[in-house]
mmCIF file of C-alpha atoms in Angstrom:
data_model
loop_
_atom_site.group_PDB
_atom_site.id
_atom_site.type_symbol
_atom_site.label_atom_id
_atom_site.label_comp_id
_atom_site.label_asym_id
_atom_site.label_seq_id
_atom_site.Cartn_x
_atom_site.Cartn_y
_atom_site.Cartn_z
ATOM 1 C CA MET A 255 -29.947 3.381 34.478
ATOM 2 C CA GLY A 256 -27.956 0.227 34.881
ATOM 3 C CA THR A 257 -27.622 -0.399 31.184
ATOM 4 C CA LEU A 258 -26.746 3.193 30.479
ATOM 5 C CA LEU A 259 -23.960 3.125 33.003
ATOM 6 C CA ARG A 260 -22.647 -0.103 31.560
ATOM 7 C CA GLN A 261 -22.530 1.405 28.128
ATOM 8 C CA ILE A 262 -20.599 4.387 29.288
ATOM 9 C CA ILE A 263 -18.092 2.163 30.954
ATOM 10 C CA VAL A 264 -17.664 0.124 27.823
ATOM 11 C CA ASN A 265 -17.123 3.205 25.782
ATOM 12 C CA CYS A 266 -14.521 4.594 28.039
ATOM 13 C CA ASN A 267 -12.959 1.162 28.075
ATOM 14 C CA ASN A 268 -12.233 1.393 24.444
ATOM 15 C CA LEU A 269 -11.053 4.912 24.668
ATOM 16 C CA SER A 270 -8.691 4.268 27.493
ATOM 17 C CA ARG A 271 -7.349 1.131 25.933
ATOM 18 C CA LEU A 272 -6.335 2.933 22.845
ATOM 19 C CA SER A 273 -5.088 6.279 23.775
ATOM 20 C CA ILE A 274 -2.888 5.415 26.643
ATOM 21 C CA GLN A 275 -0.170 3.665 24.811
ATOM 22 C CA SER A 276 0.526 6.490 22.459
ATOM 23 C CA ASN A 277 1.132 8.943 25.235
ATOM 24 C CA LEU A 278 2.435 6.815 27.963
ATOM 25 C CA LEU A 279 5.096 5.170 26.035
ATOM 26 C CA LYS A 280 6.756 8.160 24.612
ATOM 27 C CA ASN A 281 8.638 7.992 27.867
ATOM 28 C CA VAL A 282 10.061 4.590 27.277
ATOM 29 C CA ASN A 283 13.369 4.700 25.573
ATOM 30 C CA SER A 284 14.076 1.963 23.191
ATOM 31 C CA ALA A 285 17.402 0.887 21.882
ATOM 32 C CA LEU A 286 15.826 -0.536 18.768
ATOM 33 C CA LEU A 287 16.798 0.920 15.462
ATOM 34 C CA PRO A 288 14.013 2.365 13.332
ATOM 35 C CA LEU A 289 12.542 -0.367 11.227
ATOM 36 C CA ALA A 290 13.067 -0.316 7.541
ATOM 37 C CA VAL A 291 9.916 0.879 5.823
ATOM 38 C CA ASN A 292 10.256 -0.737 2.477
ATOM 39 C CA LYS A 293 7.962 -3.723 2.580
ATOM 40 C CA ARG A 294 4.475 -4.358 1.314
ATOM 41 C CA TYR A 295 3.449 -0.862 0.321
ATOM 42 C CA SER A 296 0.011 -0.210 -1.010
ATOM 43 C CA ASN A 297 -0.532 2.006 -4.028
ATOM 44 C CA ALA A 298 -3.274 4.025 -2.432
ATOM 45 C CA PRO A 299 -2.211 7.585 -1.684
ATOM 46 C CA THR A 300 -1.788 8.366 1.979
ATOM 47 C CA PRO A 301 -4.745 10.478 3.039
ATOM 48 C CA TYR A 302 -3.977 13.885 4.443
ATOM 49 C CA GLU A 303 -5.657 15.143 7.520
ATOM 50 C CA VAL A 304 -5.358 18.111 9.773
ATOM 51 C CA VAL A 305 -4.522 17.196 13.319
ATOM 52 C CA ASP A 306 -5.540 19.425 16.141
ATOM 53 C CA ARG A 307 -2.823 18.838 18.714
ATOM 54 C CA LYS A 308 -4.670 20.504 21.535
ATOM 55 C CA SER A 309 -7.913 18.608 21.305
ATOM 56 C CA GLU A 310 -5.929 15.438 20.836
ATOM 57 C CA GLU A 311 -3.910 16.023 23.977
ATOM 58 C CA LYS A 312 -7.023 16.913 25.852
ATOM 59 C CA SER A 313 -8.808 13.690 24.966
ATOM 60 C CA ASN A 314 -5.693 11.700 25.796
ATOM 61 C CA GLN A 315 -5.423 13.416 29.140
ATOM 62 C CA GLU A 316 -9.032 12.611 29.881
ATOM 63 C CA VAL A 317 -8.419 8.945 29.359
ATOM 64 C CA ILE A 318 -5.275 8.978 31.436
ATOM 65 C CA ASN A 319 -7.087 10.768 34.231
ATOM 66 C CA LYS A 320 -9.826 8.176 34.161
ATOM 67 C CA VAL A 321 -7.331 5.361 34.559
ATOM 68 C CA ASN A 322 -5.465 7.218 37.281
ATOM 69 C CA GLN A 323 -8.714 7.726 39.120
ATOM 70 C CA LEU A 324 -9.524 4.036 38.840
ATOM 71 C CA VAL A 325 -6.133 3.145 40.255
ATOM 72 C CA LYS A 326 -6.446 5.712 43.014
ATOM 73 C CA ASP A 327 -9.896 4.538 44.060
ATOM 74 C CA GLU A 328 -8.660 0.958 43.994
ATOM 75 C CA LYS A 329 -11.363 0.052 41.532
ATOM 76 C CA THR A 330 -9.035 -1.947 39.358
ATOM 77 C CA LEU A 331 -10.327 -5.447 39.742
ATOM 78 C CA LYS A 332 -8.113 -8.426 39.128
ATOM 79 C CA LEU A 333 -5.248 -7.411 36.905
ATOM 80 C CA PHE A 334 -3.371 -9.525 34.440
ATOM 81 C CA ALA A 335 0.060 -8.994 32.969
ATOM 82 C CA VAL A 336 2.241 -10.425 30.269
ATOM 83 C CA VAL A 337 5.773 -10.841 31.530
ATOM 84 C CA HIS A 338 8.926 -11.951 29.845
ATOM 85 C CA VAL A 339 10.772 -14.472 32.001
ATOM 86 C CA ALA A 340 13.743 -16.563 30.941
ATOM 87 C CA GLY A 341 13.081 -16.116 27.251
ATOM 88 C CA LYS A 342 9.398 -16.923 27.354
ATOM 89 C CA GLN A 343 6.318 -14.762 27.670
ATOM 90 C CA PHE A 344 3.650 -15.643 30.193
ATOM 91 C CA LYS A 345 0.201 -14.221 30.668
ATOM 92 C CA ILE A 346 -0.282 -14.243 34.407
ATOM 93 C CA THR A 347 -2.630 -13.084 37.086
ATOM 94 C CA ASP A 348 -2.722 -13.194 40.897
ATOM 95 C CA GLY A 349 -2.180 -16.635 42.351
ATOM 96 C CA ASP A 350 -0.889 -18.265 39.195
ATOM 97 C CA VAL A 351 1.938 -20.757 39.234
ATOM 98 C CA ILE A 352 4.230 -20.723 36.234
ATOM 99 C CA VAL A 353 6.921 -23.219 35.418
ATOM 100 C CA ILE A 354 10.193 -21.914 34.098
ATOM 101 C CA GLU A 355 12.183 -24.460 32.197
ATOM 102 C CA GLY A 356 15.915 -24.577 31.990
ATOM 103 C CA TYR A 357 18.644 -23.134 34.154
ATOM 104 C CA TRP A 358 17.409 -20.154 36.136
ATOM 105 C CA PRO A 359 19.407 -18.997 39.157
ATOM 106 C CA PRO A 360 16.797 -17.892 41.775
ATOM 107 C CA THR A 361 16.418 -20.367 44.609
ATOM 108 C CA VAL A 362 13.495 -21.561 46.691
ATOM 109 C CA GLY A 363 11.938 -18.873 48.850
ATOM 110 C CA ASP A 364 13.262 -15.944 46.817
ATOM 111 C CA LYS A 365 10.791 -13.128 46.487
ATOM 112 C CA ILE A 366 11.315 -11.400 43.193
ATOM 113 C CA LEU A 367 9.787 -8.689 41.063
ATOM 114 C CA LEU A 368 9.154 -9.453 37.433
ATOM 115 C CA GLU A 369 10.062 -6.252 35.660
ATOM 116 C CA LYS A 370 9.784 -7.014 31.993
ATOM 117 C CA VAL A 371 6.074 -6.354 31.786
ATOM 118 C CA LEU A 372 5.049 -6.290 28.143
ATOM 119 C CA LEU A 373 1.384 -5.727 28.753
ATOM 120 C CA ALA A 374 -0.847 -5.229 31.754
ATOM 121 C CA GLY A 375 -4.546 -4.774 32.049
ATOM 122 C CA GLY A 376 -7.722 -5.228 33.998
ATOM 123 C CA SER A 377 -11.397 -5.151 33.249
ATOM 124 C CA ASP A 378 -11.382 -1.484 32.253
ATOM 125 C CA PHE A 379 -8.057 -0.668 30.649
ATOM 126 C CA THR A 380 -4.882 -2.086 29.215
ATOM 127 C CA PHE A 381 -1.343 -0.803 29.154
ATOM 128 C CA ILE A 382 0.531 -1.902 26.078
ATOM 129 C CA GLY A 383 4.287 -1.738 26.351
ATOM 130 C CA ARG A 384 6.549 -0.688 23.517
ATOM 131 C CA PRO A 385 8.131 -3.091 24.196
ATOM 132 C CA VAL A 386 7.805 -2.831 27.999
ATOM 133 C CA VAL A 387 5.546 -0.589 30.038
ATOM 134 C CA GLN A 388 7.070 2.230 32.029
ATOM 135 C CA LYS A 389 9.343 0.721 34.624
ATOM 136 C CA GLY A 390 7.893 0.657 38.112
ATOM 137 C CA LEU A 391 4.332 1.324 36.982
ATOM 138 C CA VAL A 392 3.199 -2.268 37.206
ATOM 139 C CA ARG A 393 4.501 -4.256 40.117
ATOM 140 C CA VAL A 394 4.487 -8.022 39.713
ATOM 141 C CA GLU A 395 5.556 -9.861 42.842
ATOM 142 C CA ALA A 396 6.470 -13.503 42.691
ATOM 143 C CA THR A 397 7.938 -16.183 44.917
ATOM 144 C CA VAL A 398 10.003 -19.174 43.924
ATOM 145 C CA ILE A 399 8.170 -22.075 45.501
ATOM 146 C CA GLU A 400 9.949 -25.083 44.147
ATOM 147 C CA LYS A 401 12.989 -26.060 42.190
ATOM 148 C CA THR A 402 12.979 -29.486 40.690
ATOM 149 C CA VAL A 403 13.626 -31.371 37.496
ATOM 150 C CA SER A 404 11.237 -32.655 34.887
ATOM 151 C CA HIS A 405 10.471 -36.323 34.368
ATOM 152 C CA THR A 406 13.144 -38.275 32.527
ATOM 153 C CA LYS A 407 12.941 -37.763 28.828
ATOM 154 C CA THR A 408 14.336 -40.433 26.555
ATOM 155 C CA HIS A 409 16.163 -39.356 23.486
ATOM 156 C CA PHE A 410 16.231 -42.409 21.237
ATOM 157 C CA ARG A 411 17.414 -42.562 17.646
ATOM 158 C CA LYS A 412 17.428 -45.603 15.435
ATOM 159 C CA LYS A 413 18.033 -46.224 11.796
ATOM 160 C CA ARG A 414 16.635 -49.362 10.274
ATOM 161 C CA ARG A 415 19.068 -51.878 8.733
ATOM 162 C CA LYS A 416 22.028 -49.628 9.493
ATOM 163 C CA GLN A 417 23.074 -50.954 12.906
ATOM 164 C CA TYR A 418 22.617 -47.476 14.278
ATOM 165 C CA MET A 419 20.973 -46.954 17.632
ATOM 166 C CA ARG A 420 21.591 -44.298 20.273
ATOM 167 C CA ILE A 421 19.840 -43.733 23.526
ATOM 168 C CA ASN A 422 20.218 -40.863 25.913
ATOM 169 C CA PHE A 423 18.312 -39.662 28.964
ATOM 170 C CA TYR A 424 17.937 -36.145 30.238
ATOM 171 C CA ARG A 425 15.975 -34.027 32.650
ATOM 172 C CA ILE A 426 15.354 -30.293 32.489
ATOM 173 C CA PRO A 427 15.484 -28.065 35.577
ATOM 174 C CA HIS A 428 12.076 -26.671 36.463
ATOM 175 C CA THR A 429 11.401 -23.649 38.631
ATOM 176 C CA TYR A 430 7.907 -23.129 39.982
ATOM 177 C CA LEU A 431 7.040 -19.514 40.432
ATOM 178 C CA ARG A 432 3.990 -18.316 42.345
ATOM 179 C CA ILE A 433 2.625 -14.924 41.314
ATOM 180 C CA ASN A 434 1.678 -13.243 44.574
ATOM 181 C CA ARG A 435 0.376 -9.921 43.455
ATOM 182 C CA ILE A 436 -0.012 -7.691 40.447
ATOM 183 C CA CYS A 437 -0.703 -4.052 41.200
ATOM 184 C CA ILE A 438 -0.243 -0.620 39.746
ATOM 185 C CA ASN A 439 2.059 1.801 41.489
ATOM 186 C CA GLY A 440 2.162 5.468 40.739
ATOM 187 C CA GLU A 441 0.484 7.380 37.998
ATOM 188 C CA VAL A 442 0.083 6.673 34.350
ATOM 189 C CA ASN A 443 2.065 8.977 32.098
ATOM 190 C CA ASN A 444 3.711 10.611 35.073
ATOM 191 C CA PRO A 445 6.997 8.835 35.627
ATOM 192 C CA PRO A 446 9.185 9.875 38.552
ATOM 193 C CA GLU A 447 11.980 12.344 37.852
ATOM 194 C CA VAL A 448 14.704 9.865 38.602
ATOM 195 C CA ARG A 449 13.976 6.507 37.120
ATOM 196 C CA GLY A 450 15.427 3.081 37.513
ATOM 197 C CA LEU A 451 15.699 3.252 41.294
ATOM 198 C CA GLU A 452 12.301 1.795 42.212
ATOM 199 C CA THR A 453 13.700 -1.581 42.904
ATOM 200 C CA ALA A 454 17.330 -0.791 43.588
ATOM 201 C CA ILE A 455 18.778 -2.027 46.871
ATOM 202 C CA PHE A 456 21.235 0.298 48.606
ATOM 203 C CA MET B 138 35.683 -66.177 33.832
ATOM 204 C CA VAL B 139 37.526 -68.193 31.245
ATOM 205 C CA PHE B 140 36.274 -68.319 27.679
ATOM 206 C CA THR B 141 37.482 -71.109 25.449
ATOM 207 C CA THR B 142 36.123 -69.526 22.324
ATOM 208 C CA ALA B 143 35.158 -66.024 21.179
ATOM 209 C CA LEU B 144 31.634 -67.265 20.652
ATOM 210 C CA ASN B 145 31.199 -67.963 24.318
ATOM 211 C CA PHE B 146 32.421 -64.485 25.144
ATOM 212 C CA VAL B 147 29.901 -62.881 22.830
ATOM 213 C CA ARG B 148 27.087 -64.938 24.252
ATOM 214 C CA SER B 149 27.872 -64.069 27.827
ATOM 215 C CA ARG B 150 27.902 -60.284 27.514
ATOM 216 C CA GLY B 151 25.422 -57.904 29.080
ATOM 217 C CA PRO B 152 23.077 -58.411 31.943
ATOM 218 C CA ASP B 153 21.171 -61.569 32.383
ATOM 219 C CA GLU B 154 18.655 -62.301 29.672
ATOM 220 C CA PHE B 155 15.741 -62.046 32.096
ATOM 221 C CA TRP B 156 16.617 -58.530 33.243
ATOM 222 C CA ARG B 157 17.455 -57.362 29.750
ATOM 223 C CA LYS B 158 14.073 -58.474 28.522
ATOM 224 C CA ARG B 159 12.257 -57.170 31.540
ATOM 225 C CA LYS B 160 13.446 -53.659 30.744
ATOM 226 C CA ILE B 161 11.710 -53.900 27.374
ATOM 227 C CA PHE B 162 8.605 -55.630 28.709
ATOM 228 C CA LYS B 163 8.150 -52.870 31.254
ATOM 229 C CA LEU B 164 7.986 -50.323 28.461
ATOM 230 C CA ALA B 165 5.647 -52.576 26.500
ATOM 231 C CA ALA B 166 3.295 -53.167 29.415
ATOM 232 C CA HIS B 167 0.492 -51.066 28.000
ATOM 233 C CA PHE B 168 0.672 -52.503 24.485
ATOM 234 C CA ILE B 169 -2.026 -54.791 23.174
ATOM 235 C CA GLY B 170 -1.779 -58.442 22.085
ATOM 236 C CA ARG B 171 1.498 -60.184 21.267
ATOM 237 C CA ARG B 172 3.316 -56.876 21.235
ATOM 238 C CA ARG B 173 3.365 -56.927 24.998
ATOM 239 C CA ASN B 174 4.211 -60.570 25.561
ATOM 240 C CA CYS B 175 6.523 -61.736 22.761
ATOM 241 C CA TYR B 176 9.963 -60.288 23.140
ATOM 242 C CA SER B 177 10.923 -60.109 19.477
ATOM 243 C CA ILE B 178 7.710 -58.282 18.622
ATOM 244 C CA ALA B 179 7.755 -56.193 21.768
ATOM 245 C CA ILE B 180 11.251 -54.829 21.212
ATOM 246 C CA ARG B 181 10.409 -53.812 17.673
ATOM 247 C CA ASN B 182 7.417 -51.834 18.882
ATOM 248 C CA VAL B 183 9.190 -50.376 21.891
ATOM 249 C CA HIS B 184 11.922 -49.007 19.653
ATOM 250 C CA ARG B 185 9.356 -47.531 17.351
ATOM 251 C CA ALA B 186 7.479 -45.982 20.272
ATOM 252 C CA LEU B 187 10.652 -44.412 21.647
ATOM 253 C CA VAL B 188 11.517 -42.917 18.279
ATOM 254 C CA TYR B 189 8.021 -41.472 18.056
ATOM 255 C CA ALA B 190 8.339 -40.044 21.556
ATOM 256 C CA THR B 191 11.618 -38.364 20.652
ATOM 257 C CA LYS B 192 10.286 -36.900 17.441
ATOM 258 C CA GLY B 193 6.974 -36.050 19.045
ATOM 259 C CA ARG B 194 8.515 -33.563 21.422
ATOM 260 C CA GLN B 195 9.550 -31.383 18.517
ATOM 261 C CA LEU B 196 6.283 -31.967 16.691
ATOM 262 C CA LYS B 197 4.335 -30.852 19.723
ATOM 263 C CA LYS B 198 6.130 -27.514 19.678
ATOM 264 C CA GLU B 199 5.402 -27.081 15.993
ATOM 265 C CA ASP B 200 1.765 -28.056 16.440
ATOM 266 C CA MET B 201 1.325 -25.595 19.265
ATOM 267 C CA ALA B 202 2.901 -22.848 17.179
ATOM 268 C CA ASN B 203 0.477 -23.650 14.378
ATOM 269 C CA LEU B 204 -2.440 -23.617 16.770
ATOM 270 C CA TRP B 205 -1.440 -20.235 18.159
ATOM 271 C CA GLU B 206 -1.086 -18.809 14.711
ATOM 272 C CA THR B 207 -4.494 -20.123 13.710
ATOM 273 C CA ARG B 208 -6.039 -18.509 16.739
ATOM 274 C CA VAL B 209 -4.374 -15.185 16.084
ATOM 275 C CA ARG B 210 -5.455 -15.351 12.452
ATOM 276 C CA ALA B 211 -9.020 -15.977 13.552
ATOM 277 C CA GLY B 212 -8.827 -13.004 15.891
ATOM 278 C CA CYS B 213 -7.468 -10.815 13.112
ATOM 279 C CA GLU B 214 -10.231 -11.907 10.801
ATOM 280 C CA GLN B 215 -12.754 -10.957 13.407
ATOM 281 C CA HIS B 216 -11.358 -7.434 13.477
ATOM 282 C CA ASP B 217 -10.925 -7.274 9.746
ATOM 283 C CA ILE B 218 -7.181 -6.899 9.454
ATOM 284 C CA PRO B 219 -4.890 -9.300 7.579
ATOM 285 C CA TYR B 220 -2.634 -11.327 9.830
ATOM 286 C CA ASP B 221 0.584 -10.199 8.169
ATOM 287 C CA THR B 222 -0.388 -6.559 8.407
ATOM 288 C CA PHE B 223 -1.285 -7.074 12.041
ATOM 289 C CA LYS B 224 2.106 -8.589 12.899
ATOM 290 C CA GLU B 225 3.972 -6.012 10.874
ATOM 291 C CA GLY B 226 2.040 -3.170 12.444
ATOM 292 C CA LEU B 227 2.751 -4.414 15.938
ATOM 293 C CA THR B 228 6.441 -4.918 15.205
ATOM 294 C CA ARG B 229 6.742 -1.409 13.833
ATOM 295 C CA CYS B 230 5.170 -0.121 17.027
ATOM 296 C CA ASP B 231 7.734 -2.090 19.063
ATOM 297 C CA ILE B 232 5.028 -4.255 20.558
ATOM 298 C CA LEU B 233 6.904 -7.512 20.859
ATOM 299 C CA LEU B 234 4.257 -9.951 22.011
ATOM 300 C CA ASN B 235 4.730 -13.450 20.691
ATOM 301 C CA ARG B 236 2.131 -15.627 19.031
ATOM 302 C CA LYS B 237 1.435 -17.604 22.162
ATOM 303 C CA VAL B 238 0.505 -14.519 24.140
ATOM 304 C CA LEU B 239 -1.403 -12.977 21.240
ATOM 305 C CA SER B 240 -3.484 -16.120 20.912
ATOM 306 C CA GLU B 241 -4.211 -16.100 24.630
ATOM 307 C CA LEU B 242 -5.242 -12.477 24.421
ATOM 308 C CA ALA B 243 -7.428 -13.226 21.412
ATOM 309 C CA CYS B 244 -9.160 -15.954 23.401
ATOM 310 C CA TRP B 245 -9.483 -14.433 26.821
ATOM 311 C CA GLU B 246 -8.990 -10.678 26.562
ATOM 312 C CA PRO B 247 -11.072 -9.575 23.599
ATOM 313 C CA TYR B 248 -10.925 -5.855 24.445
ATOM 314 C CA THR B 249 -7.166 -5.913 24.717
ATOM 315 C CA PHE B 250 -6.870 -7.814 21.476
ATOM 316 C CA LYS B 251 -9.122 -5.331 19.732
ATOM 317 C CA ALA B 252 -6.917 -2.536 21.008
ATOM 318 C CA LEU B 253 -3.887 -4.290 19.554
ATOM 319 C CA THR B 254 -5.547 -4.678 16.175
ATOM 320 C CA ASP B 255 -6.480 -0.993 16.223
ATOM 321 C CA VAL B 256 -2.910 -0.008 17.036
ATOM 322 C CA ALA B 257 -1.592 -2.221 14.265
ATOM 323 C CA ARG B 258 -4.119 -0.882 11.794
ATOM 324 C CA ARG B 259 -3.377 2.722 12.647
ATOM 325 C CA ARG B 260 0.304 2.109 12.177
ATOM 326 C CA ALA B 261 -0.266 0.224 8.949
ATOM 327 C CA ILE B 262 -2.321 3.099 7.564
ATOM 328 C CA ASP B 263 0.275 5.636 8.657
ATOM 329 C CA ASP B 264 3.053 3.678 6.989
ATOM 330 C CA GLY B 265 0.972 2.932 3.920
ATOM 331 C CA LEU B 266 1.036 -0.838 4.290
ATOM 332 C CA LYS B 267 -1.100 -3.014 2.137
ATOM 333 C CA GLY B 268 -4.316 -4.488 3.429
ATOM 334 C CA ALA B 269 -5.109 -1.911 6.072
ATOM 335 C CA THR B 270 -8.311 -0.004 5.649
ATOM 336 C CA SER B 271 -9.251 2.976 7.693
ATOM 337 C CA SER B 272 -12.282 2.978 9.886
ATOM 338 C CA ASN B 273 -13.905 5.841 11.705
ATOM 339 C CA ASP B 274 -13.576 3.915 14.884
ATOM 340 C CA ILE B 275 -9.816 4.131 15.060
ATOM 341 C CA ASP B 276 -9.618 7.603 13.596
ATOM 342 C CA ARG B 277 -11.533 8.788 16.602
ATOM 343 C CA ILE B 278 -9.182 7.170 19.020
ATOM 344 C CA LEU B 279 -5.695 6.975 17.632
ATOM 345 C CA THR B 280 -4.534 9.955 15.734
ATOM 346 C CA ARG B 281 -2.209 10.128 12.831
ATOM 347 C CA GLY B 282 1.446 9.881 13.664
ATOM 348 C CA SER B 283 0.832 9.219 17.329
ATOM 349 C CA LEU B 284 2.405 5.797 17.154
ATOM 350 C CA ASN B 285 5.692 6.970 15.753
ATOM 351 C CA LYS B 286 8.540 7.512 18.128
ATOM 352 C CA THR B 287 9.068 11.089 19.160
#
């Protein structure tokens, strides 16, 4: 019984992983222009196939319902997310500390939400953003715990036999960010009517 | 201070010899042999070390980028999709994960990475890219045209 159950879970893992993105992310508007499709074509003819929209939608809905049920029953174990912060992407999970290099305005003690979530997942499913997952669906809470500077880095240039030598010292600002919590709010593929206000402060 | 000749002026510049040398010896403290104790040899090696340190910071970034790419390539090979097709497929789907994150996913989140390769392959087949072969596995899951924007 135990093995059978495990297998079923694995199967639905795969299913949920794959079908969600296609449906879910129709809702995400993207400002990107359509990519040029003129590179690296193969000569093989594109196979034709008949697509049954209804059965397709049904199977997609099944997967989405499964994930929604998992979220509702709080059976999502530890989640991870890939967030885009200050020009870099980080794969994070609860309790992580990430270091952000360079100038970054938040100050010590600030509690912030990281909203550019490119990917989020747990043991049973993954949301893949195109390029970001539906806003407000994944909530990543973080706290700025320390602002400091890196160790002194020496920038030293020298050319042999040319009487050329330059030395310079610099330090980069570092911001330590603690990830407090990653959780899923709301339902998959069911965005609120009015969007963009989840985190607005009035 | 009064200098009778220019030579005296040149000789008296800078901090005291002891402190000037100590700066170098401090940096050479972990060297081996005469490099750490003889000033003329120490300074040569300290300069070289500092140049290496400066250049090494850039090299480290390049090395890491290479490492990430190798890991992603290995992951792609595992799922039987060429690396270039994989990247192109993801880009066309607006999945903008960088190599660092992809390599981490390939290492630690195998299911997620497999999903990404399936998405990329589906898209590559839909767009008729080279190197993508269909498999029943993805046909069952991702249907034709579902990855295009609507």
